[in-house]
Amino acid sequence: MFAHILIPTDGSPLSNTAVQSAMALARDAGAKVTVFTAVEPFRLLTWSSSQIEATRADYERQAHATAGEFLSAAEQIARQFGVPCDVVQVESDDPWRAIVETADARDCDLIAMASHGRRGVAALVLGSVTQKVLTHSTVPVLVYR
């Protein structure tokens, strides 16, 4: 069925649930997984309080450490399920693009990810990484909600 599943995560509770479900799918399919997370680059002009309050070095250190925690937690889940797991952490302004590119570069045959299900103005203002992945990916996408 599937041999290599890309599992993007942002560390949110919904994303963590998707990681669990995708690991079970990978176990049942005999697939390996690559767990992926993207770190937003530091910007001088931003709305993000974590960037406003920090120096570039502080922000980058903290952001990459937090992303590493997300990936370590996913690796632990993979071990519990007995699923071979690689991790990828990138810095990207466009996480959706990095997800699609990583799936292609690693020859993944499925992307399994969460969707926060934003609708209306929230979806318009915040955008949807999942929607953009669905729109641009040539690899099938399984969405957990």
mmCIF file of C-alpha atoms in Angstrom:
data_model
loop_
_atom_site.group_PDB
_atom_site.id
_atom_site.type_symbol
_atom_site.label_atom_id
_atom_site.label_comp_id
_atom_site.label_asym_id
_atom_site.label_seq_id
_atom_site.Cartn_x
_atom_site.Cartn_y
_atom_site.Cartn_z
ATOM 1 C CA MET A 1 0.000 0.000 0.000
ATOM 2 C CA PHE A 2 2.349 2.752 1.242
ATOM 3 C CA ALA A 3 6.090 2.367 1.713
ATOM 4 C CA HIS A 4 7.184 5.805 2.936
ATOM 5 C CA ILE A 5 4.940 8.290 4.740
ATOM 6 C CA LEU A 6 5.818 11.927 5.417
ATOM 7 C CA ILE A 7 4.272 13.177 8.661
ATOM 8 C CA PRO A 8 4.466 16.964 9.120
ATOM 9 C CA THR A 9 4.012 18.225 12.688
ATOM 10 C CA ASP A 10 3.784 21.615 14.365
ATOM 11 C CA GLY A 11 3.654 20.188 17.889
ATOM 12 C CA SER A 12 0.020 21.160 18.452
ATOM 13 C CA PRO A 13 -2.323 18.699 20.184
ATOM 14 C CA LEU A 14 -4.152 18.057 16.895
ATOM 15 C CA SER A 15 -0.863 17.486 15.100
ATOM 16 C CA ASN A 16 0.249 15.086 17.846
ATOM 17 C CA THR A 17 -2.953 13.096 17.380
ATOM 18 C CA ALA A 18 -2.243 12.925 13.637
ATOM 19 C CA VAL A 19 1.297 11.695 14.369
ATOM 20 C CA GLN A 20 -0.141 8.880 16.513
ATOM 21 C CA SER A 21 -2.668 7.892 13.852
ATOM 22 C CA ALA A 22 -0.149 8.070 11.015
ATOM 23 C CA MET A 23 2.308 5.909 12.989
ATOM 24 C CA ALA A 24 -0.397 3.268 13.408
ATOM 25 C CA LEU A 25 -1.074 3.421 9.672
ATOM 26 C CA ALA A 26 2.656 3.080 8.933
ATOM 27 C CA ARG A 27 2.934 0.092 11.279
ATOM 28 C CA ASP A 28 -0.044 -1.627 9.666
ATOM 29 C CA ALA A 29 1.270 -0.907 6.141
ATOM 30 C CA GLY A 30 4.847 -1.912 6.964
ATOM 31 C CA ALA A 31 5.978 1.564 5.922
ATOM 32 C CA LYS A 32 8.794 3.778 7.121
ATOM 33 C CA VAL A 33 8.127 7.395 8.074
ATOM 34 C CA THR A 34 9.816 10.735 7.888
ATOM 35 C CA VAL A 35 8.567 13.213 10.467
ATOM 36 C CA PHE A 36 8.918 16.817 9.342
ATOM 37 C CA THR A 37 8.736 20.204 10.994
ATOM 38 C CA ALA A 38 9.468 23.708 9.747
ATOM 39 C CA VAL A 39 10.829 26.628 11.736
ATOM 40 C CA GLU A 40 9.798 30.133 10.745
ATOM 41 C CA PRO A 41 12.858 32.305 10.027
ATOM 42 C CA PHE A 42 13.529 35.278 12.305
ATOM 43 C CA ARG A 43 12.182 38.615 11.080
ATOM 44 C CA LEU A 44 12.784 42.118 12.339
ATOM 45 C CA LEU A 45 9.189 43.123 11.560
ATOM 46 C CA THR A 46 6.748 40.525 12.846
ATOM 47 C CA TRP A 47 3.544 39.914 14.769
ATOM 48 C CA SER A 48 5.037 36.916 16.554
ATOM 49 C CA SER A 49 5.628 37.708 20.232
ATOM 50 C CA SER A 50 8.411 35.104 20.377
ATOM 51 C CA GLN A 51 10.320 37.098 17.771
ATOM 52 C CA ILE A 52 9.539 40.565 19.165
ATOM 53 C CA GLU A 53 10.868 39.643 22.605
ATOM 54 C CA ALA A 54 14.045 37.891 21.470
ATOM 55 C CA THR A 55 17.299 38.574 19.707
ATOM 56 C CA ARG A 56 17.885 36.666 16.474
ATOM 57 C CA ALA A 57 20.234 34.208 18.199
ATOM 58 C CA ASP A 58 17.820 33.650 21.103
ATOM 59 C CA TYR A 59 14.870 33.141 18.784
ATOM 60 C CA GLU A 60 16.734 30.734 16.497
ATOM 61 C CA ARG A 61 18.098 28.717 19.416
ATOM 62 C CA GLN A 62 14.671 28.437 21.044
ATOM 63 C CA ALA A 63 12.759 27.780 17.814
ATOM 64 C CA HIS A 64 15.119 25.011 16.724
ATOM 65 C CA ALA A 65 15.150 23.483 20.204
ATOM 66 C CA THR A 66 11.347 23.452 20.311
ATOM 67 C CA ALA A 67 11.188 21.907 16.832
ATOM 68 C CA GLY A 68 13.709 19.303 17.983
ATOM 69 C CA GLU A 69 11.409 18.438 20.895
ATOM 70 C CA PHE A 70 8.508 17.892 18.461
ATOM 71 C CA LEU A 71 10.673 15.554 16.397
ATOM 72 C CA SER A 72 12.038 13.684 19.421
ATOM 73 C CA ALA A 73 8.515 13.059 20.672
ATOM 74 C CA ALA A 74 7.537 11.702 17.243
ATOM 75 C CA GLU A 75 10.630 9.465 17.164
ATOM 76 C CA GLN A 76 9.597 8.048 20.531
ATOM 77 C CA ILE A 77 6.120 7.298 19.186
ATOM 78 C CA ALA A 78 7.678 5.606 16.142
ATOM 79 C CA ARG A 79 9.766 3.384 18.442
ATOM 80 C CA GLN A 80 6.637 2.449 20.400
ATOM 81 C CA PHE A 81 4.937 1.427 17.145
ATOM 82 C CA GLY A 82 8.071 -0.290 15.799
ATOM 83 C CA VAL A 83 8.167 1.997 12.761
ATOM 84 C CA PRO A 84 11.473 3.029 11.102
ATOM 85 C CA CYS A 85 11.672 6.821 11.410
ATOM 86 C CA ASP A 86 13.788 9.669 10.061
ATOM 87 C CA VAL A 87 13.297 13.297 11.022
ATOM 88 C CA VAL A 88 13.682 16.494 9.023
ATOM 89 C CA GLN A 89 13.798 20.042 10.387
ATOM 90 C CA VAL A 90 13.966 22.942 7.945
ATOM 91 C CA GLU A 91 13.744 26.702 8.156
ATOM 92 C CA SER A 92 11.093 27.988 5.784
ATOM 93 C CA ASP A 93 8.831 30.947 5.133
ATOM 94 C CA ASP A 94 6.451 28.567 3.355
ATOM 95 C CA PRO A 95 5.971 25.366 5.364
ATOM 96 C CA TRP A 96 3.554 23.965 2.761
ATOM 97 C CA ARG A 97 6.215 24.285 0.059
ATOM 98 C CA ALA A 98 8.847 22.663 2.273
ATOM 99 C CA ILE A 99 6.452 19.771 2.987
ATOM 100 C CA VAL A 100 5.789 19.170 -0.714
ATOM 101 C CA GLU A 101 9.503 19.447 -1.586
ATOM 102 C CA THR A 102 10.504 17.079 1.230
ATOM 103 C CA ALA A 103 7.915 14.501 0.145
ATOM 104 C CA ASP A 104 9.285 14.638 -3.401
ATOM 105 C CA ALA A 105 12.956 14.609 -2.377
ATOM 106 C CA ARG A 106 12.491 11.629 -0.047
ATOM 107 C CA ASP A 107 10.279 9.648 -2.446
ATOM 108 C CA CYS A 108 7.345 9.579 -0.039
ATOM 109 C CA ASP A 109 4.186 8.020 -1.386
ATOM 110 C CA LEU A 110 1.846 9.597 1.198
ATOM 111 C CA ILE A 111 1.695 12.775 3.271
ATOM 112 C CA ALA A 112 -0.314 12.285 6.474
ATOM 113 C CA MET A 113 -1.032 15.528 8.316
ATOM 114 C CA ALA A 114 -3.443 17.353 10.571
ATOM 115 C CA SER A 115 -5.772 20.145 9.604
ATOM 116 C CA HIS A 116 -6.971 22.637 12.170
ATOM 117 C CA GLY A 117 -10.147 23.035 10.142
ATOM 118 C CA ARG A 118 -10.163 26.826 10.102
ATOM 119 C CA ARG A 119 -12.971 28.273 8.045
ATOM 120 C CA GLY A 120 -14.217 31.659 7.010
ATOM 121 C CA VAL A 121 -12.187 34.708 8.009
ATOM 122 C CA ALA A 122 -9.719 32.684 10.116
ATOM 123 C CA ALA A 123 -8.833 30.527 7.113
ATOM 124 C CA LEU A 124 -8.559 33.595 4.906
ATOM 125 C CA VAL A 125 -6.341 35.509 7.323
ATOM 126 C CA LEU A 126 -4.240 32.640 8.648
ATOM 127 C CA GLY A 127 -4.199 30.582 5.478
ATOM 128 C CA SER A 128 -4.067 26.844 5.585
ATOM 129 C CA VAL A 129 -0.847 24.899 5.241
ATOM 130 C CA THR A 130 -2.895 21.746 4.726
ATOM 131 C CA GLN A 131 -4.977 23.349 1.972
ATOM 132 C CA LYS A 132 -1.853 24.483 0.157
ATOM 133 C CA VAL A 133 -0.286 21.023 0.462
ATOM 134 C CA LEU A 134 -3.492 19.492 -0.929
ATOM 135 C CA THR A 135 -3.442 21.954 -3.810
ATOM 136 C CA HIS A 136 0.237 21.625 -4.757
ATOM 137 C CA SER A 137 1.253 18.065 -3.892
ATOM 138 C CA THR A 138 1.509 15.333 -6.499
ATOM 139 C CA VAL A 139 1.731 12.854 -3.602
ATOM 140 C CA PRO A 140 -1.568 11.705 -2.024
ATOM 141 C CA VAL A 141 -2.439 13.535 1.204
ATOM 142 C CA LEU A 142 -4.298 12.002 4.153
ATOM 143 C CA VAL A 143 -5.795 14.690 6.386
ATOM 144 C CA TYR A 144 -6.594 14.054 10.056
ATOM 145 C CA ARG A 145 -9.095 16.367 11.773
#
